[in-house]
Coordinates of C-alpha atoms in Angstrom, one line a residue:
Chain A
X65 CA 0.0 0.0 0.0
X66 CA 2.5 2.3 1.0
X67 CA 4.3 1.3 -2.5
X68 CA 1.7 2.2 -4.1
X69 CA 1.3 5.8 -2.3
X70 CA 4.8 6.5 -3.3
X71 CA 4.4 5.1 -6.7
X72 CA 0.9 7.0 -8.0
X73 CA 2.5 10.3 -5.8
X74 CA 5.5 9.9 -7.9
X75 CA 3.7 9.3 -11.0
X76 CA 1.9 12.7 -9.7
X77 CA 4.6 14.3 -9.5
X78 CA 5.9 13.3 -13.3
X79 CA 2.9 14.2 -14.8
X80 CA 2.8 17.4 -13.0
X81 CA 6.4 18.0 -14.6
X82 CA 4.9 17.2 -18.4
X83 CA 2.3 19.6 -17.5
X84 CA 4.4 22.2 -16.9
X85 CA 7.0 21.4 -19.9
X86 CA 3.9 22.0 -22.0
X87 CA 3.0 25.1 -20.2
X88 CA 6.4 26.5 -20.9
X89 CA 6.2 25.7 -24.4
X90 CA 9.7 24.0 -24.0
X91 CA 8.9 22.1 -27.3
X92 CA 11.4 19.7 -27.5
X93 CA 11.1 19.2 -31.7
X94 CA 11.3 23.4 -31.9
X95 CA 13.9 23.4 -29.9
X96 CA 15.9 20.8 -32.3
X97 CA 14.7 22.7 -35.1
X98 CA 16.1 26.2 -34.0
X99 CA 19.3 24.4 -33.0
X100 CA 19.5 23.1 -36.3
X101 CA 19.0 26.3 -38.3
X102 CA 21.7 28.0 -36.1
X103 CA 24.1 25.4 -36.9
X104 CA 23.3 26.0 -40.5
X105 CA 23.2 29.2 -40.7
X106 CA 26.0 30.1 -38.8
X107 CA 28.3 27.7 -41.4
X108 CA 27.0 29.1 -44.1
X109 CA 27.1 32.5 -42.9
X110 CA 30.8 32.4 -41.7
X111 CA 31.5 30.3 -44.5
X112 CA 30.4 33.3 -47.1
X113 CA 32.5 35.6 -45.0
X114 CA 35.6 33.2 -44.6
X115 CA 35.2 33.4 -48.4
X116 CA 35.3 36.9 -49.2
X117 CA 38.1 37.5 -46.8
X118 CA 40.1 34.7 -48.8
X119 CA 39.2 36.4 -52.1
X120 CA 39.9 40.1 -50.5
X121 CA 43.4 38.4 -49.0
X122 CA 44.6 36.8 -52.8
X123 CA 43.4 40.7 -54.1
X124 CA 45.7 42.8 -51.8
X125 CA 48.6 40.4 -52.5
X126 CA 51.1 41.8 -55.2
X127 CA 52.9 40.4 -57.8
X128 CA 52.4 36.8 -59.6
X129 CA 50.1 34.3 -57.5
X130 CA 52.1 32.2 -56.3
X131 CA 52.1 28.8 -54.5
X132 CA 52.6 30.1 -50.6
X133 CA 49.3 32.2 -51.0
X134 CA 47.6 29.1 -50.4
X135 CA 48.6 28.7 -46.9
X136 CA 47.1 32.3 -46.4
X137 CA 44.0 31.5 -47.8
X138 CA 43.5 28.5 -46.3
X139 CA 45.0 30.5 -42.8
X140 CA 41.9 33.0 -43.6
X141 CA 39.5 29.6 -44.0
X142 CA 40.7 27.7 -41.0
X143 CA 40.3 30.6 -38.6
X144 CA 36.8 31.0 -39.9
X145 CA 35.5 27.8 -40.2
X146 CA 37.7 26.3 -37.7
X147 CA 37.2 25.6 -33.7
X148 CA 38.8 29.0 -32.5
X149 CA 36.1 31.0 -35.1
X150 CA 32.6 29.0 -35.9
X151 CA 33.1 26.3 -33.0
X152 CA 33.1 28.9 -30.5
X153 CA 30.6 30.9 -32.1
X154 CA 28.2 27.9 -32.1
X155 CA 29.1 27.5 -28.5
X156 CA 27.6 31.3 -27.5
X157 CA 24.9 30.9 -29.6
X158 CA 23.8 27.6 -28.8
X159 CA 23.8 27.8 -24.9
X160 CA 20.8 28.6 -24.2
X161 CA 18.9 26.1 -26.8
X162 CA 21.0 23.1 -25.3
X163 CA 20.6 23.9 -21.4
X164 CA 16.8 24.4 -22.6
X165 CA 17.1 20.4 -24.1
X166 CA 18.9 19.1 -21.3
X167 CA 16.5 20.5 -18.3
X168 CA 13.5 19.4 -20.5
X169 CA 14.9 16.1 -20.6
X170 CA 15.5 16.2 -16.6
X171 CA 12.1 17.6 -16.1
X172 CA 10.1 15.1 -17.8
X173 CA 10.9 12.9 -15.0
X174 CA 12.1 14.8 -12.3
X175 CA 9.5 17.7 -11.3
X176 CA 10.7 20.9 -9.9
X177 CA 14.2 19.7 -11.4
X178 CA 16.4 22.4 -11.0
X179 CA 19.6 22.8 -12.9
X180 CA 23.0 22.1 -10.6
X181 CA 26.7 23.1 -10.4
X182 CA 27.1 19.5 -12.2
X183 CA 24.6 19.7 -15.0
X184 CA 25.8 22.7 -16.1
X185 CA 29.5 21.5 -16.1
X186 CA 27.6 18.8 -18.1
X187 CA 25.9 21.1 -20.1
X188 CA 29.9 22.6 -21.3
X189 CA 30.8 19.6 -21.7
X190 CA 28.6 18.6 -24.3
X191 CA 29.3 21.7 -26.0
X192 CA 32.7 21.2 -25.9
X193 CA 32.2 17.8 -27.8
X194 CA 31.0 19.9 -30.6
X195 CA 34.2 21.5 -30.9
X196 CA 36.1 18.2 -30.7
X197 CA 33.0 17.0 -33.7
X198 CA 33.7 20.2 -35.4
X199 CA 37.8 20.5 -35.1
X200 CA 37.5 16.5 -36.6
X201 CA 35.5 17.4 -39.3
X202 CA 37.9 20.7 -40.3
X203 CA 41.1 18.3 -40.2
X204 CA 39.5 15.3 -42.2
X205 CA 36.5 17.2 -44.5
X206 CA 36.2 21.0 -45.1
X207 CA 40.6 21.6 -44.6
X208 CA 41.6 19.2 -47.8
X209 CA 38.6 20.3 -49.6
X210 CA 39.8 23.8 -49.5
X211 CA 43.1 23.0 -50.0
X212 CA 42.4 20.5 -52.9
X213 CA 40.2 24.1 -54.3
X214 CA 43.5 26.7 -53.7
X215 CA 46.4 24.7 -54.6
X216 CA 44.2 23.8 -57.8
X217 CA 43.7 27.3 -58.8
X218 CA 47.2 28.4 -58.3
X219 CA 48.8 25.7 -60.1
X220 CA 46.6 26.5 -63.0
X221 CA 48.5 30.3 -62.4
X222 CA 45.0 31.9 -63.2
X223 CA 45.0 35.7 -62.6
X224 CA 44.5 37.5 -59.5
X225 CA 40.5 38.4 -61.3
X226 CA 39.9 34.9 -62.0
X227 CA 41.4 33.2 -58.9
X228 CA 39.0 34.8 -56.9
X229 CA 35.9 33.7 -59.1
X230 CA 37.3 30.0 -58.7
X231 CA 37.6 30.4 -55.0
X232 CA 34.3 32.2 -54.8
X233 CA 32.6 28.7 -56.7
X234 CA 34.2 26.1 -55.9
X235 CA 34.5 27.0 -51.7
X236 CA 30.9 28.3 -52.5
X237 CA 29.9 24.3 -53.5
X238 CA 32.1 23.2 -50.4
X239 CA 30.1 25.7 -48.3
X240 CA 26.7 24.6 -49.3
X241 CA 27.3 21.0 -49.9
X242 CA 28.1 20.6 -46.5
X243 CA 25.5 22.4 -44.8
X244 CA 24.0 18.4 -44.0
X245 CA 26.9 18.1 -41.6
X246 CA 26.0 21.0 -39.3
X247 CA 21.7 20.2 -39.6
X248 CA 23.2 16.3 -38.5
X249 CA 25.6 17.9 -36.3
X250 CA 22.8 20.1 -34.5
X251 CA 21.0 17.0 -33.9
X252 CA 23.0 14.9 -32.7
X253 CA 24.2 17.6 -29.8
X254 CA 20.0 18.1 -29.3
X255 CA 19.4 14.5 -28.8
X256 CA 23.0 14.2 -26.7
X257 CA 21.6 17.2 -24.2
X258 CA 17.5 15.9 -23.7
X259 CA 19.0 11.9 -22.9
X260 CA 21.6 12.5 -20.9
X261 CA 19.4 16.0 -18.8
X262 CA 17.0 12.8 -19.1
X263 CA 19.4 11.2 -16.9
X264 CA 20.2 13.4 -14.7
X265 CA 16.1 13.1 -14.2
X266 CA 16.5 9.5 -13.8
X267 CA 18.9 9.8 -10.6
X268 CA 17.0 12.7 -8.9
X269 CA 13.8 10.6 -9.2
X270 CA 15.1 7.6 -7.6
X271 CA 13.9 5.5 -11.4
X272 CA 15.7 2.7 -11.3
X273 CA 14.6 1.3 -14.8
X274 CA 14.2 2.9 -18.3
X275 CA 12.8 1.9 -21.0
X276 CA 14.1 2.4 -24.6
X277 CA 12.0 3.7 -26.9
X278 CA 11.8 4.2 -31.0
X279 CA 9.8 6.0 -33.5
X280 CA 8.5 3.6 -35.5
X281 CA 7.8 4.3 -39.3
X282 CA 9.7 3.7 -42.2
X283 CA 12.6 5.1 -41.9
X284 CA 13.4 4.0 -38.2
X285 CA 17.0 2.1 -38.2
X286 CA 18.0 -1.3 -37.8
X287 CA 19.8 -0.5 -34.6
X288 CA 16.8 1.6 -33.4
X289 CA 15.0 -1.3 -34.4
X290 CA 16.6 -3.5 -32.3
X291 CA 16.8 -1.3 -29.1
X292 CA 13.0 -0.5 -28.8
X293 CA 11.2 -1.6 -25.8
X294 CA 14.5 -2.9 -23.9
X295 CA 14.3 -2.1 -20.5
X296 CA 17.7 -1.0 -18.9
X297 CA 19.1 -0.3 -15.5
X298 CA 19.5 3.4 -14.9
X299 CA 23.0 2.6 -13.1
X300 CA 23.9 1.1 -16.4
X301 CA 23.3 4.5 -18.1
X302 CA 24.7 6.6 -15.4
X303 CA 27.6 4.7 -16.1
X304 CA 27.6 5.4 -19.9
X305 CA 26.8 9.1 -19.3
X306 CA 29.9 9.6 -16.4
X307 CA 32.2 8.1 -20.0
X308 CA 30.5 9.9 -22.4
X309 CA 30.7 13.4 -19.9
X310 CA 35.0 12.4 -19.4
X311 CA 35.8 11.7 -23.2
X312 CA 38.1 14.6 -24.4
X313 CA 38.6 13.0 -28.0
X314 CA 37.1 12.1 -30.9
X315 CA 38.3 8.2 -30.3
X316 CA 36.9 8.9 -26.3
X317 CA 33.5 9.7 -27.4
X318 CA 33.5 7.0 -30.0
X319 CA 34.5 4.4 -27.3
X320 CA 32.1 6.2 -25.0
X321 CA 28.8 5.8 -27.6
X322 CA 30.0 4.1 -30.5
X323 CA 27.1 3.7 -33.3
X324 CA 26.6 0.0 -33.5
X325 CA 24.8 -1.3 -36.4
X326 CA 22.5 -3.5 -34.7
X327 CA 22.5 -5.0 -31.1
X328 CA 21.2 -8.6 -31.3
X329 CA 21.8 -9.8 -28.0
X330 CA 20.2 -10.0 -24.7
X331 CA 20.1 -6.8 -22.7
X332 CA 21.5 -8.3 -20.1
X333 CA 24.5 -8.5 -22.2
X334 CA 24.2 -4.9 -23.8
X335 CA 28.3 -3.3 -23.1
X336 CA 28.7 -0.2 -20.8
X337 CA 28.8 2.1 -24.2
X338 CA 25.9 0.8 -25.6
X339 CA 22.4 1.7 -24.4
X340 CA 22.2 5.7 -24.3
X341 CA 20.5 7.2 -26.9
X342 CA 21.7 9.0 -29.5
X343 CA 22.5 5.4 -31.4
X344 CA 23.4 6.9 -34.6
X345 CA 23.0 10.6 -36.5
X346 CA 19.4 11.9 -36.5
X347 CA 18.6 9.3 -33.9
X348 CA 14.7 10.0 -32.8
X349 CA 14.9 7.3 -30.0
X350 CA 14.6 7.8 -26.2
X351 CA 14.1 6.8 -22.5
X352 CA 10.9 6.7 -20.7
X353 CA 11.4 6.2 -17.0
X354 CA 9.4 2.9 -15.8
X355 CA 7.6 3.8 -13.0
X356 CA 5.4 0.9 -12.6
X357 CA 7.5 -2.6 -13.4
X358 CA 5.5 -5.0 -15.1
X359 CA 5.7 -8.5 -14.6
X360 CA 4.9 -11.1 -17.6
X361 CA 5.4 -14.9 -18.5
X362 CA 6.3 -16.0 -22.3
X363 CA 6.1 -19.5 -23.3
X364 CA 7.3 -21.0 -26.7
X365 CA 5.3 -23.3 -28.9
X366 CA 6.5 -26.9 -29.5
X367 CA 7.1 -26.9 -32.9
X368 CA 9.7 -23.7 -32.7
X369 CA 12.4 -23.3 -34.7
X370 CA 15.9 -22.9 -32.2
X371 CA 17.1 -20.3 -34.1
X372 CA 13.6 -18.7 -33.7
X373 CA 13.5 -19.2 -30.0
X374 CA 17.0 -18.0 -29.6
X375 CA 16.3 -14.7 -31.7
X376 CA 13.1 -14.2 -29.1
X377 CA 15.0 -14.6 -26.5
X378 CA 16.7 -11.5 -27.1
X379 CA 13.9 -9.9 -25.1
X380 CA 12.7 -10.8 -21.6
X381 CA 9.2 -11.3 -21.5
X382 CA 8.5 -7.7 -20.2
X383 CA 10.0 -6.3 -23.0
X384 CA 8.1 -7.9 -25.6
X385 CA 5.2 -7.6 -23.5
X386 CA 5.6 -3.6 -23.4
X387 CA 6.7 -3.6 -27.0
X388 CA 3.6 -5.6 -27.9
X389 CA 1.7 -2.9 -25.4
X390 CA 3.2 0.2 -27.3
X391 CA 1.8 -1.2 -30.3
X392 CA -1.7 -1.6 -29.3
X393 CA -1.4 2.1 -27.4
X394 CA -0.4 3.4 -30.8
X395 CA -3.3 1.3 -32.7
X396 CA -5.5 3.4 -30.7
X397 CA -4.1 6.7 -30.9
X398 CA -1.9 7.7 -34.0
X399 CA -2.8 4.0 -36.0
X400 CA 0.0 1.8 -37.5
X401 CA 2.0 2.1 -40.6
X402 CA 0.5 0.3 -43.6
X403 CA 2.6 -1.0 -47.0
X404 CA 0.5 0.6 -49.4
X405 CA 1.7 -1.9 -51.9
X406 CA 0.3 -4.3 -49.6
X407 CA -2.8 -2.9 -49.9
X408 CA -4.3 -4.5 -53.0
X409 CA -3.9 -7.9 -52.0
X410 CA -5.6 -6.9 -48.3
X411 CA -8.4 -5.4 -49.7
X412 CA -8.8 -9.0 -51.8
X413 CA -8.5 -10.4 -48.5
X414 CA -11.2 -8.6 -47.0
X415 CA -13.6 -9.0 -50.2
X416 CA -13.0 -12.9 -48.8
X417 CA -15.3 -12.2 -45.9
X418 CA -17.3 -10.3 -47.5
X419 CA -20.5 -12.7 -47.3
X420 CA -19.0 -14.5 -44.4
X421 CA -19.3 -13.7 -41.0
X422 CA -20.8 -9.9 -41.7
X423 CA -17.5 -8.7 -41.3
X424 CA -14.4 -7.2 -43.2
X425 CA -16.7 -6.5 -45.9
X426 CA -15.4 -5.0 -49.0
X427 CA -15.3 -1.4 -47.8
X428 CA -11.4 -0.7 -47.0
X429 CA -11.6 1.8 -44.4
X430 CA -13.9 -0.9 -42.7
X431 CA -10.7 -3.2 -43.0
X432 CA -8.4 -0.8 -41.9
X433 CA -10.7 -0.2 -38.8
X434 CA -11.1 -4.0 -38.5
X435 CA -7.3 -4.6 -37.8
X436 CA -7.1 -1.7 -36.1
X437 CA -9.5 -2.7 -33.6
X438 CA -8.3 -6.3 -33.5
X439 CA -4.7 -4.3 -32.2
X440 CA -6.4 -2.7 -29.6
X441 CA -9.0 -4.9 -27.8
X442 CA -6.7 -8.2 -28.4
X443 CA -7.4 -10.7 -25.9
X444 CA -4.1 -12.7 -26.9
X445 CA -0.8 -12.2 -28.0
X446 CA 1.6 -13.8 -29.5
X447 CA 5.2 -12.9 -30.7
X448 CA 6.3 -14.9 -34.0
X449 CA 9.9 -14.6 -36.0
X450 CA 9.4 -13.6 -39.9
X451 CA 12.1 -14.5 -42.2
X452 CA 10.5 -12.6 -45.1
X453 CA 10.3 -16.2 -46.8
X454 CA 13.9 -17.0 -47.5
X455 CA 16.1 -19.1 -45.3
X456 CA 18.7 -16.5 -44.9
X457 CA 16.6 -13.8 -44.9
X458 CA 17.3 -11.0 -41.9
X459 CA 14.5 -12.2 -39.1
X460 CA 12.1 -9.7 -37.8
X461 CA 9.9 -10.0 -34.9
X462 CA 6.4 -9.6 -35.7
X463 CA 3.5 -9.6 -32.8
X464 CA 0.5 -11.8 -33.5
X465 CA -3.1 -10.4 -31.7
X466 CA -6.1 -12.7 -31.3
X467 CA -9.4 -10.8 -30.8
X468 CA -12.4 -12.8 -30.2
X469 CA -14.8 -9.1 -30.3
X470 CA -13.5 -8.9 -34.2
X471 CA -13.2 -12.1 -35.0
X472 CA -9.8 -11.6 -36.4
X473 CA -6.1 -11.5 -35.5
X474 CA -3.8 -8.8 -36.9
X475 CA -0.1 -9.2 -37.5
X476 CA 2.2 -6.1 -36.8
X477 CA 6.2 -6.3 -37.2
X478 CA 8.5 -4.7 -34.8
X479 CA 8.1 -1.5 -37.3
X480 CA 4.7 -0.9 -36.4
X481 CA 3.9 -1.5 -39.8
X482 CA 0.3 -4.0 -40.0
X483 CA 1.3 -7.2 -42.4
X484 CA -2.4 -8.1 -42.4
X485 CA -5.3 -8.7 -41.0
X486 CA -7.3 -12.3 -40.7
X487 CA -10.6 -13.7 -39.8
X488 CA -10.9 -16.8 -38.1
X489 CA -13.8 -19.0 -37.7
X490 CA -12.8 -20.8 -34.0
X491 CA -10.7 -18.4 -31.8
X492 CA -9.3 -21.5 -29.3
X493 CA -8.4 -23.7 -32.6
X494 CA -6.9 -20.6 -34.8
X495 CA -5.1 -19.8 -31.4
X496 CA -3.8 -23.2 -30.3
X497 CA -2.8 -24.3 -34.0
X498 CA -0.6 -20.9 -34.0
X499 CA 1.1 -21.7 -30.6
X500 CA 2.4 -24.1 -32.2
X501 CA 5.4 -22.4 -33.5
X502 CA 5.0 -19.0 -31.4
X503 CA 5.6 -17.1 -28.2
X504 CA 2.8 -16.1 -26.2
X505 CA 2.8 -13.6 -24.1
X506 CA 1.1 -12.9 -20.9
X507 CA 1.0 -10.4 -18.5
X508 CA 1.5 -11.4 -14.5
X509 CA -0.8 -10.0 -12.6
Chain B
X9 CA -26.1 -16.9 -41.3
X10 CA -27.8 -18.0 -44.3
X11 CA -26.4 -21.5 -46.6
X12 CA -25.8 -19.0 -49.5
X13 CA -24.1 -16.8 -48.2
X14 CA -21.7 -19.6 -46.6
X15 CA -21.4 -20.9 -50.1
X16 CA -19.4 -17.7 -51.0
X17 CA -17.4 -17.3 -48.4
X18 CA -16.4 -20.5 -49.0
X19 CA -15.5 -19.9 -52.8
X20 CA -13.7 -16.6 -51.6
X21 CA -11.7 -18.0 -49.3
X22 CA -10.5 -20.6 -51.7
X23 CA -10.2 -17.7 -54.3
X24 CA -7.1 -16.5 -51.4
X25 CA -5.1 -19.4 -52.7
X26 CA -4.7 -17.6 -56.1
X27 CA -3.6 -14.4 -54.5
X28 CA 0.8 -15.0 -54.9
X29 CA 1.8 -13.2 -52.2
X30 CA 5.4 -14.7 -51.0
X31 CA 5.8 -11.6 -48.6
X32 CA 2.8 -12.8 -46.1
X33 CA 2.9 -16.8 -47.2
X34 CA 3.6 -17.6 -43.8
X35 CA 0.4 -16.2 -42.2
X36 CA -2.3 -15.8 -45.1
X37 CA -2.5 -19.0 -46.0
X38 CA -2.5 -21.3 -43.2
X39 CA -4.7 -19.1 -42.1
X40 CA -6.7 -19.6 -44.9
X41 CA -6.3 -23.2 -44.3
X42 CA -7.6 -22.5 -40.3
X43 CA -10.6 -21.2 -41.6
X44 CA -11.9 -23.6 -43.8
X45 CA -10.7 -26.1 -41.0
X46 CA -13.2 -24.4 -38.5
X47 CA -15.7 -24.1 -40.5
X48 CA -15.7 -27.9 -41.5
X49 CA -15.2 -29.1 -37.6
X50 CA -18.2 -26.6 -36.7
X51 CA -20.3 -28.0 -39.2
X52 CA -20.6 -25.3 -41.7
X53 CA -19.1 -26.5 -44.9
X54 CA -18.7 -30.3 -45.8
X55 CA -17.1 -32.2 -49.0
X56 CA -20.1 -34.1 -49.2
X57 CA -22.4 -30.7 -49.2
X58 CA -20.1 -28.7 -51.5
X59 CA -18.2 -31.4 -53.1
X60 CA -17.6 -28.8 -56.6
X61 CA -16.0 -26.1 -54.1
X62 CA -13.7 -28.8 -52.4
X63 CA -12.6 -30.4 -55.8
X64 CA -11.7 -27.0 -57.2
X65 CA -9.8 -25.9 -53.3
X66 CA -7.8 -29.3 -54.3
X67 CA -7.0 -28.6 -57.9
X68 CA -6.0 -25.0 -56.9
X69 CA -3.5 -26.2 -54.0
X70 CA -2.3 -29.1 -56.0
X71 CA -1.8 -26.8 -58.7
X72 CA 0.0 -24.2 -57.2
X73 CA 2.3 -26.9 -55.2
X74 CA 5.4 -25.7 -56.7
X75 CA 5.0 -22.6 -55.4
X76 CA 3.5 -23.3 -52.2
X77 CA 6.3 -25.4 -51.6
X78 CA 9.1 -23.1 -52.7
X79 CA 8.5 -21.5 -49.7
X80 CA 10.3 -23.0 -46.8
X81 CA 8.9 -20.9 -44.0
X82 CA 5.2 -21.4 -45.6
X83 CA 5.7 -25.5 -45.6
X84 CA 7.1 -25.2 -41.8
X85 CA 4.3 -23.5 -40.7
X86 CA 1.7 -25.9 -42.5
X87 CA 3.7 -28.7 -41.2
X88 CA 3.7 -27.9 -37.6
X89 CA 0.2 -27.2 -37.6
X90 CA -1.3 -30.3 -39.5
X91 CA 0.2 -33.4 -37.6
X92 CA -2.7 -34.2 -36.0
X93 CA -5.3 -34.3 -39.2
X94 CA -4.9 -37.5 -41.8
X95 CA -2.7 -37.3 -44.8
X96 CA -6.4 -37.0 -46.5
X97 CA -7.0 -33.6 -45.0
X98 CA -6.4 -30.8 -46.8
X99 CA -3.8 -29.8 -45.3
X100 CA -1.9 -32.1 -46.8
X101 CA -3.3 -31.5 -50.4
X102 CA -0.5 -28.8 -51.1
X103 CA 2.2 -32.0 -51.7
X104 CA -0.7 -34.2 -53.5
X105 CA 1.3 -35.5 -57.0

């Protein structure tokens, strides 16, 4: 009892927090967005100056261009573009936007959180990877690019007029072509701020669990993929964060949160550098604090493949039970993903019932509503591997739901995406022939 | 529900067969197979009642046996489920020479 008094007065107190976020108007997507545009357009600002002062530079020089006026120019470039000019620039312009990201990412689980000593030493610190991002970037992208442009037009002994139209172009294209870098750049530091502010949250809060979780649509990665709905210890990420805050190098931070490809292992066995979010560039995922631990059983069919059970069994039962409860929360809020190539053969499915049971009829809104609903009031679940038909093929986890109130069950794979939607004519049958080779899943109450 | 209108079901769900969809084999079609299962057990369709319907479900899985049987994941699936029916079910009609 007196769990639960803490528990619901905590979850109070969270919601309270969210409440207030909103209030503020601490928008965590314009926040990433203004971020983004200042990173941008500082580049290509400073970049458009950096150029005019290398063209002015070549113009006051006398005499015949020669060779050692490209180490002015590039001089002029580096001091612009480099750490000492649009790193620290950045840096004074982008304060205030990432404190803003980290304290919202504290605050949506801590209420009343209240920026420290430490958090803002944090809060420098993840600034100051920029510049080690930005100093890396200078030495191995934008520095030979340049150079590559001004030894090229000297050795071509071009006139003073004419050198500086060919440094106006061609550092023009390097200008704009790499104005990706900074919007990636910008995102990365926005997503780096809110997760790790979301663990400074974490530890004022007492949470001892997190949950990871994706945005699922097409264009979520494989890694993302593979990290949704795993449920980690919070010491674990307070762990990855101290690393992550100490790394004073390119190869530090890279040690600290490398960007693995996929993660198809237990989470038991996830490494100290994996599990904080950002996994990769433009990374949407994050942690949700668990405030109320759910308990669940998960029992495999007879006729599973190993292989099968051992790729399931990269997720306790909780996690596929949340993961398969995400699902069906989504089903009933924004709706799931649908292939729209998919679609023809789904709407022949449902003209299959259309005299049947008074169903699916032919109507495809009807059958989109039909799996839809078949997500959300499921009375079963189960969790199946899908190897896209081919025996090599990459294996995906798919979650199976049996609803006796529709008469159908709906398959979703771990993209959210809905692979169809079936009637059945005997729930228990349908339901015990599919164990067969399936997970199910069930909540322990 | 009326016997006409189970009569079309029927012939719909055994028009599913045709559909070639290798991206879904493993769920639509043992499904399919489910259904027509069910429907037999509870009474609603019968050889002997709709012998036309069941000789044309038979041609179209024998028929498309290549196919059905090119996929590996398909043939598990229909394996594991119909163990406990006679090789005269149609379950096992799919490998029918």
């Amino acid at each position: 009892m007196v769990t639960r008094r803490i528990k619901s007065k905590h979850a109070a107190r969270i919601y309270a927090a969210l409440w207030r976020v909103r209030k503020e108007k601490l928008d965590p997507d314009k926040l990433r967005a203004n971020l983004r545009k200042l990173y941008r357009l500082t580049f290509v600002s400073e970049g458009r100056k950096a150029i005019a002062e290398a063209i002015s530079a070549v113009g006051e020089m006398d005499g015949p261009v020669d060779m050692s006026e490209a180490d002015e120019v590039m001089d002029t470039l580096d001091n612009r573009l480099g750490v000492a000019g649009l790193g620290k620039r950045l840096q004074t312009e982008s304060t205030v936007i990432v404190r803003d990201l980290f304290s919202l990412g504290a605050r949506q689980t801590a209420a009343k959180y209240k920026l420290n000593l430490t958090d803002h030493k944090a809060i420098k610190i993840l600034q100051d990877h920029d510049l080690i991002w930005i100093g890396d970037h200078n030495d191995k992208e934008l520095m030979p690019k340049f150079r590559e442009i001004t030894t090229d037009v000297m050795q071509r002994g071009y006139s003073r007029r004419k050198l500086a139209e060919a440094l106006s172009e061609g550092l023009g294209d390097v200008v704009d072509g790499d104005k990706d870098y900074w919007t990636d750049l910008a995102d990365h530091t926005a997503t780096k701020a809110r997760e790790i502010g979301r663990i400074a949250g974490f530890e004022a809060a007492g949470i001892e669990q997190a949950r990871v979780k994706a945005v699922l649509d097409g264009k979520t990665s494989e890694i993302c993929r593979d990290m949704n709905g795993r449920i980690i210890n919070v010491s674990h990420l307070s762990a990855q964060k101290e690393k992550i805050l100490s790394a004073t190098s390119v190869e530090e931070l890279k040690k600290a949160a490398p960007w693995p490809r996929r993660f198809q292992e237990k989470t038991q066995n996830l490494p100290e550098n994996i599990g904080l979010p950002p996994y990769h560039y433009r990374c949407r995922t994050t942690l949700f604090a668990i405030l109320k631990p759910v308990k669940a059983t998960a029992e495999f069919g007879d006729k599973m493949r190993q292989a099968d059970k051992d790729h399931l069994d990269f997720l306790t039962p909780e996690e596929h039970f949340l993961r398969s409860r995400d699902l069906q929360k989504r089903a009933g809020s924004l709706g799931l993903n649908w292939d729209t190539g998919d679609w023809k053969d789904d709407v022949t499915k449902a003209r299959m019932a259309k005299h049947g049971l008074g169903g699916f009829g032919d109507d495809p809104k009807e059958y989109g509503k039909r799996a839809l609903d078949t997500v959300t009031g499921a009375d079963e679940v189960l969790v199946q591997v899908y190897r896209a038909g081919r025996i090599n093929a990459v294996p995906r986890i798919q979650y199976r739901y049996y609803c006796r109130k529709t008469g159908a069950q709906t398959v979703v794979d771990d993209s959210g995406q809905v692979r169809g939607c079936y009637p059945f004519a005997n729930h228990e049958r349908e339901l015990a022939r599919a164990k067969e080779k399936r997970l199910c899943l069930q909540e322990k109450i | 529900m009326s016997p006409g209108k189970n009569i079309d079901l029927l012939e719909h769900t055994i028009d599913g067969f045709l559909i070639r969809n290798a991206d879904k084999a493993v769920d639509f079609y043992p499904s399919l197979l489910g259904y027509i299962t069910d429907m037999v057990i509870d009474g609603k369709w019968s050889e002997e009642a709709r012998p036309e319907a069941f000789a044309r479900l038979r041609k179209v899985l024998t028929e498309g046996k290549t196919w059905f049987l090119s996929h590996v994941y398909l043939v598990e699936e229909i394996e594991a489920q119909r163990t406990q029916v006679p090789r005269a079910h149609w379950w096992w009609w799919i490998e029918e020479l």
